[in-house]
Amino acid sequence: MLPKHISINEVGARDGLQNEKINISAEEKVKFINLLSLCNYKYIEVGSFVSAKWVPQMKNSDVVYKNIIKNKETIYPLLVPNTIGLKNALESDVKTICVFATASESFSKKNTNTSIEQTKKNIKEILKIAIKNNIKIRAYMSCVLGCPYEGKVSYKKTANLANFLIDEGCYEVSLGDTVGYGTPLETQKLINEVSNKINFSKIAMHLHDTYGQALANIYASMQMGISSFDTSVGGLGGCPYAKGASGNVATEDVIYMLNGMGVDCGVDLQKVLVASKFIYKILNRNIVSKTASAILSKQT
Ligand code: HMG
Ligand code: MG
């Protein structure tokens, strides 16, 4: 039995753009997110309150958040790594934030210059203040199906950390296959381990498509009862601190697969294509998504 409805969390404006080297202006990002807001998503990630020295592309996230047109039924989260990021989020009146962690000690150091233990302390501190301010918190975990620095990462450690994040007050944990190493049976084993600790309804999957496994991994996750997936328009994406990580699974490819299986996700494929065309024109390259390329080549 597959879930009847899937939530698609659009991460193109954050994960999709964070690794892009050309300077994308706040105005262009606002136009891009406003196009995404026409697609009927319930979740559109806007950017990150991280250090501009570490991730220069995200430096205008506050201006972007302030200027986008926000749908009432959509949440517009931004990533926060520490209390400095949280202070900036509070100043921008952000309603939902994402914290991020990993069970790989090496990736933790590379991504945030922080050990896992210190990250847990930082997250506790962030959550204490965020909850007091009525902010919703989502959590990310990276390298759940393998780390570019350590190789295999223990599913048990990931499950324990996921449990910690939910216990502390995050509403959902998104399990990130940052480098896209995972294959379907491994994905199911991981979900099995994590769901021993937390309910399926609190698990989302965030699958990069480096090795072309993301759709198969999504289907395998759906078979396990997962109904929340992160996707990125056109297949944009990559983490600056995970060498070899290419794009996220493309939103268009996921919608096409779900439509074909009669599973509802509520997101309008044609409108997603408009947003994809817009952002890839700015990036001056071809859309990665096979679905988008196939549909667009028929239309021209
Ligand atoms: P650090 O250099 O260790 O920070 O970076 P620090 O505490 O030593 O401070 C150094 C300077 O940075 C200070 O300024 C701080 O004020 C400033 P100075 O005194 O030199 O002028 N600073 C900040 N500025 C703005 N915003 C902040 C902030 N914090 C300190 N929040 C830090 C530590 C965590 C800041 C840095 O490592 C960082 O920003 N890392 C973020 C990396 C990142 O964004 N990675 C991508 C997102 S995660 C991801 O993509 C994975 C995901 O998609 C899931 C998956 O695919 O797996 C979610
Ligand atoms: Mg990612």
Short mmCIF file of C-alpha atoms in Angstrom, two decimals, residues 13-261:
data_model
loop_
_atom_site.label_atom_id
_atom_site.label_comp_id
_atom_site.label_asym_id
_atom_site.label_seq_id
_atom_site.Cartn_x
_atom_site.Cartn_y
_atom_site.Cartn_z
CA ALA A 13 15.75 28.26 -3.67
CA ARG A 14 17.97 27.12 -0.75
CA ASP A 15 19.63 23.76 -1.39
CA GLY A 16 19.25 24.33 -5.11
CA LEU A 17 21.08 27.64 -5.20
CA GLN A 18 23.46 27.52 -2.21
CA ASN A 19 26.28 25.98 -4.22
CA GLU A 20 25.91 28.19 -7.32
CA LYS A 21 28.93 30.34 -7.96
CA ILE A 22 27.32 33.20 -9.90
CA ASN A 23 25.82 35.99 -7.88
CA ILE A 24 22.03 35.69 -7.96
CA SER A 25 20.48 38.95 -6.81
CA ALA A 26 17.80 39.18 -4.14
CA GLU A 27 15.43 40.51 -6.80
CA GLU A 28 15.95 37.45 -9.02
CA LYS A 29 15.45 35.11 -6.07
CA VAL A 30 12.25 36.91 -5.09
CA LYS A 31 10.90 36.54 -8.65
CA PHE A 32 11.87 32.84 -8.60
CA ILE A 33 10.18 32.16 -5.25
CA ASN A 34 7.09 34.11 -6.30
CA LEU A 35 6.84 31.77 -9.32
CA LEU A 36 7.17 28.79 -6.95
CA SER A 37 4.39 30.25 -4.81
CA LEU A 38 2.02 29.90 -7.78
CA CYS A 39 2.57 26.11 -7.87
CA ASN A 40 0.52 25.20 -4.80
CA TYR A 41 3.37 23.95 -2.60
CA LYS A 42 2.77 23.85 1.16
CA TYR A 43 6.52 24.24 1.85
CA ILE A 44 9.00 26.48 0.02
CA GLU A 45 12.46 26.85 1.55
CA VAL A 46 13.73 30.39 1.11
CA GLY A 47 17.39 30.44 2.22
CA SER A 48 19.73 30.23 5.19
CA PHE A 49 20.92 32.43 8.03
CA VAL A 50 24.44 31.04 7.85
CA SER A 51 27.84 32.71 7.60
CA ALA A 52 28.29 34.57 4.30
CA LYS A 53 31.97 33.57 4.44
CA TRP A 54 30.92 29.93 4.36
CA VAL A 55 28.00 30.11 1.93
CA PRO A 56 28.13 33.44 0.05
CA GLN A 57 25.10 32.68 -2.12
CA MET A 58 22.78 32.77 0.91
CA LYS A 59 23.89 36.21 2.11
CA ASN A 60 20.75 38.00 0.87
CA SER A 61 18.30 35.55 2.47
CA ASP A 62 16.85 38.18 4.84
CA VAL A 63 16.08 40.57 1.96
CA VAL A 64 14.58 37.71 -0.05
CA TYR A 65 12.37 36.55 2.83
CA LYS A 66 11.15 40.10 3.44
CA ASN A 67 10.17 40.72 -0.18
CA ILE A 68 8.54 37.49 -1.36
CA ILE A 69 4.76 37.31 -1.62
CA LYS A 70 3.75 34.71 0.96
CA ASN A 71 0.76 32.41 0.52
CA LYS A 72 -1.24 31.90 3.72
CA GLU A 73 -1.24 28.10 3.36
CA THR A 74 2.48 27.81 2.59
CA ILE A 75 5.39 27.83 5.02
CA TYR A 76 8.63 29.57 4.04
CA PRO A 77 11.47 28.18 6.22
CA LEU A 78 15.11 29.22 6.46
CA LEU A 79 18.07 27.26 7.84
CA VAL A 80 19.65 28.30 11.12
CA PRO A 81 22.96 26.78 12.37
CA ASN A 82 23.38 28.62 15.72
CA THR A 83 21.94 31.36 17.91
CA ILE A 84 23.41 34.08 15.65
CA GLY A 85 21.36 32.65 12.79
CA LEU A 86 18.34 32.43 15.05
CA LYS A 87 18.72 36.08 16.10
CA ASN A 88 18.68 37.04 12.41
CA ALA A 89 15.62 34.83 11.84
CA LEU A 90 13.80 36.50 14.75
CA GLU A 91 14.68 39.96 13.40
CA SER A 92 13.20 38.95 10.04
CA ASP A 93 10.04 37.62 11.73
CA VAL A 94 10.54 34.14 10.24
CA LYS A 95 7.83 31.67 11.29
CA THR A 96 9.59 28.36 10.52
CA ILE A 97 13.28 27.46 10.75
CA CYS A 98 15.33 24.35 9.99
CA VAL A 99 18.18 23.17 12.17
CA PHE A 100 20.72 20.71 10.80
CA ALA A 101 22.87 17.92 12.18
CA THR A 102 24.55 14.69 11.15
CA ALA A 103 25.75 11.45 12.70
CA SER A 104 29.06 11.81 10.81
CA GLU A 105 31.63 13.57 13.00
CA SER A 106 33.74 14.54 9.96
CA PHE A 107 30.83 16.02 8.02
CA SER A 108 29.71 17.92 11.10
CA LYS A 109 33.14 19.59 11.29
CA LYS A 110 33.29 20.29 7.55
CA ASN A 111 29.76 21.70 7.32
CA THR A 112 29.53 23.74 10.51
CA ASN A 113 32.98 23.63 12.12
CA THR A 114 31.30 21.96 15.09
CA SER A 115 31.36 18.50 16.71
CA ILE A 116 28.18 16.44 16.95
CA GLU A 117 28.00 17.00 20.72
CA GLN A 118 28.38 20.76 20.32
CA THR A 119 25.78 20.76 17.53
CA LYS A 120 23.32 19.07 19.91
CA LYS A 121 24.00 21.76 22.52
CA ASN A 122 23.56 24.51 19.90
CA ILE A 123 20.29 22.97 18.71
CA LYS A 124 18.96 22.72 22.30
CA GLU A 125 19.71 26.41 22.75
CA ILE A 126 18.11 27.34 19.40
CA LEU A 127 15.00 25.30 20.13
CA LYS A 128 14.55 26.74 23.62
CA ILE A 129 14.41 30.29 22.22
CA ALA A 130 12.53 29.38 19.03
CA ILE A 131 9.76 27.53 20.89
CA LYS A 132 9.33 30.50 23.27
CA ASN A 133 8.86 32.67 20.17
CA ASN A 134 6.27 30.31 18.63
CA ILE A 135 8.56 29.35 15.76
CA LYS A 136 8.06 25.96 14.12
CA ILE A 137 11.23 23.91 13.75
CA ARG A 138 12.10 21.30 11.17
CA ALA A 139 15.32 19.29 11.37
CA TYR A 140 17.71 18.02 8.72
CA MET A 141 20.15 15.18 9.07
CA SER A 142 22.93 14.85 6.50
CA CYS A 143 24.90 11.85 5.23
CA VAL A 144 22.33 9.32 6.42
CA LEU A 145 23.21 6.89 3.60
CA GLY A 146 26.92 7.59 3.49
CA CYS A 147 29.44 10.34 4.03
CA PRO A 148 32.02 11.63 1.53
CA TYR A 149 34.62 11.70 4.36
CA GLU A 150 33.74 8.67 6.52
CA GLY A 151 31.94 6.29 4.17
CA LYS A 152 29.20 4.31 5.94
CA VAL A 153 27.35 6.13 8.71
CA SER A 154 25.65 4.04 11.41
CA TYR A 155 21.85 3.92 10.94
CA LYS A 156 21.54 3.46 14.73
CA LYS A 157 23.44 6.71 15.36
CA THR A 158 21.23 8.48 12.82
CA ALA A 159 18.11 7.05 14.50
CA ASN A 160 19.27 8.19 17.94
CA LEU A 161 20.03 11.68 16.71
CA ALA A 162 16.68 11.85 14.88
CA ASN A 163 15.00 10.83 18.13
CA PHE A 164 16.84 13.60 19.98
CA LEU A 165 15.70 16.19 17.41
CA ILE A 166 12.04 15.17 17.68
CA ASP A 167 12.22 14.95 21.50
CA GLU A 168 13.58 18.48 21.63
CA GLY A 169 10.59 19.80 19.66
CA CYS A 170 11.23 19.56 15.91
CA TYR A 171 8.03 18.68 14.04
CA GLU A 172 9.77 16.57 11.36
CA VAL A 173 13.22 15.16 10.60
CA SER A 174 14.32 15.18 7.00
CA LEU A 175 16.84 12.40 6.34
CA GLY A 176 19.37 13.66 3.82
CA ASP A 177 21.24 11.41 1.43
CA THR A 178 23.62 14.30 0.87
CA VAL A 179 25.81 12.67 -1.75
CA GLY A 180 23.14 10.37 -3.19
CA TYR A 181 25.00 7.14 -2.34
CA GLY A 182 21.84 5.30 -1.24
CA THR A 183 20.04 2.51 -3.07
CA PRO A 184 16.46 1.32 -2.41
CA LEU A 185 17.07 -1.53 0.05
CA GLU A 186 19.54 0.55 2.06
CA THR A 187 16.98 3.35 2.13
CA GLN A 188 14.39 0.93 3.53
CA LYS A 189 16.82 -0.42 6.16
CA LEU A 190 17.56 3.13 7.29
CA ILE A 191 13.86 4.02 7.52
CA ASN A 192 13.22 0.82 9.43
CA GLU A 193 15.88 1.78 11.99
CA VAL A 194 14.71 5.39 12.36
CA SER A 195 11.03 4.41 12.57
CA ASN A 196 11.88 2.20 15.57
CA LYS A 197 12.51 5.49 17.38
CA ILE A 198 10.12 7.99 15.79
CA ASN A 199 6.79 7.80 13.99
CA PHE A 200 6.73 7.55 10.16
CA SER A 201 4.64 10.73 10.04
CA LYS A 202 7.63 12.66 11.43
CA ILE A 203 10.13 11.39 8.84
CA ALA A 204 10.80 13.10 5.51
CA MET A 205 13.35 12.02 2.91
CA HIS A 206 15.80 14.39 1.19
CA LEU A 207 17.42 12.50 -1.65
CA HIS A 208 20.16 13.78 -3.89
CA ASP A 209 20.33 12.18 -7.32
CA THR A 210 24.09 11.94 -7.89
CA TYR A 211 23.96 8.26 -8.85
CA GLY A 212 20.47 8.36 -10.41
CA GLN A 213 18.90 6.51 -7.45
CA ALA A 214 16.62 9.19 -6.05
CA LEU A 215 13.31 8.20 -7.71
CA ALA A 216 13.87 4.54 -6.87
CA ASN A 217 14.68 5.54 -3.29
CA ILE A 218 11.52 7.65 -3.10
CA TYR A 219 9.42 4.73 -4.29
CA ALA A 220 11.13 2.46 -1.74
CA SER A 221 10.43 5.05 0.98
CA MET A 222 6.77 5.28 -0.04
CA GLN A 223 6.49 1.51 0.27
CA MET A 224 7.62 1.94 3.88
CA GLY A 225 4.90 4.57 4.52
CA ILE A 226 6.90 7.80 4.12
CA SER A 227 4.82 10.61 2.66
CA SER A 228 7.03 13.72 2.86
CA PHE A 229 9.83 14.37 0.33
CA ASP A 230 12.17 17.26 -0.39
CA THR A 231 12.60 18.08 -4.07
CA SER A 232 14.21 20.83 -6.09
CA VAL A 233 12.92 22.46 -9.28
CA GLY A 234 14.71 21.26 -12.36
CA GLY A 235 17.08 19.14 -10.21
CA LEU A 236 19.11 22.06 -8.84
CA GLY A 237 21.33 21.53 -5.89
CA GLY A 238 24.35 20.44 -3.95
CA CYS A 239 25.98 20.97 -0.61
CA PRO A 240 29.14 23.13 -0.67
CA TYR A 241 30.73 20.89 2.01
CA ALA A 242 29.98 17.52 0.36
CA LYS A 243 32.32 17.09 -2.60
CA GLY A 244 30.64 15.22 -5.45
CA ALA A 245 27.10 15.97 -4.31
CA SER A 246 25.08 16.99 -7.33
CA GLY A 247 21.45 17.97 -7.61
CA ASN A 248 18.48 17.05 -5.50
CA VAL A 249 15.82 14.88 -7.02
CA ALA A 250 13.95 17.08 -9.52
CA THR A 251 10.47 18.22 -8.49
CA GLU A 252 9.18 17.63 -12.03
CA ASP A 253 10.42 14.00 -12.07
CA VAL A 254 8.75 13.28 -8.74
CA ILE A 255 5.43 14.88 -9.75
CA TYR A 256 5.47 12.94 -13.04
CA MET A 257 6.05 9.66 -11.17
CA LEU A 258 3.33 10.41 -8.59
CA ASN A 259 0.82 11.48 -11.25
CA GLY A 260 1.49 8.25 -13.12
CA MET A 261 0.82 6.23 -9.96
#
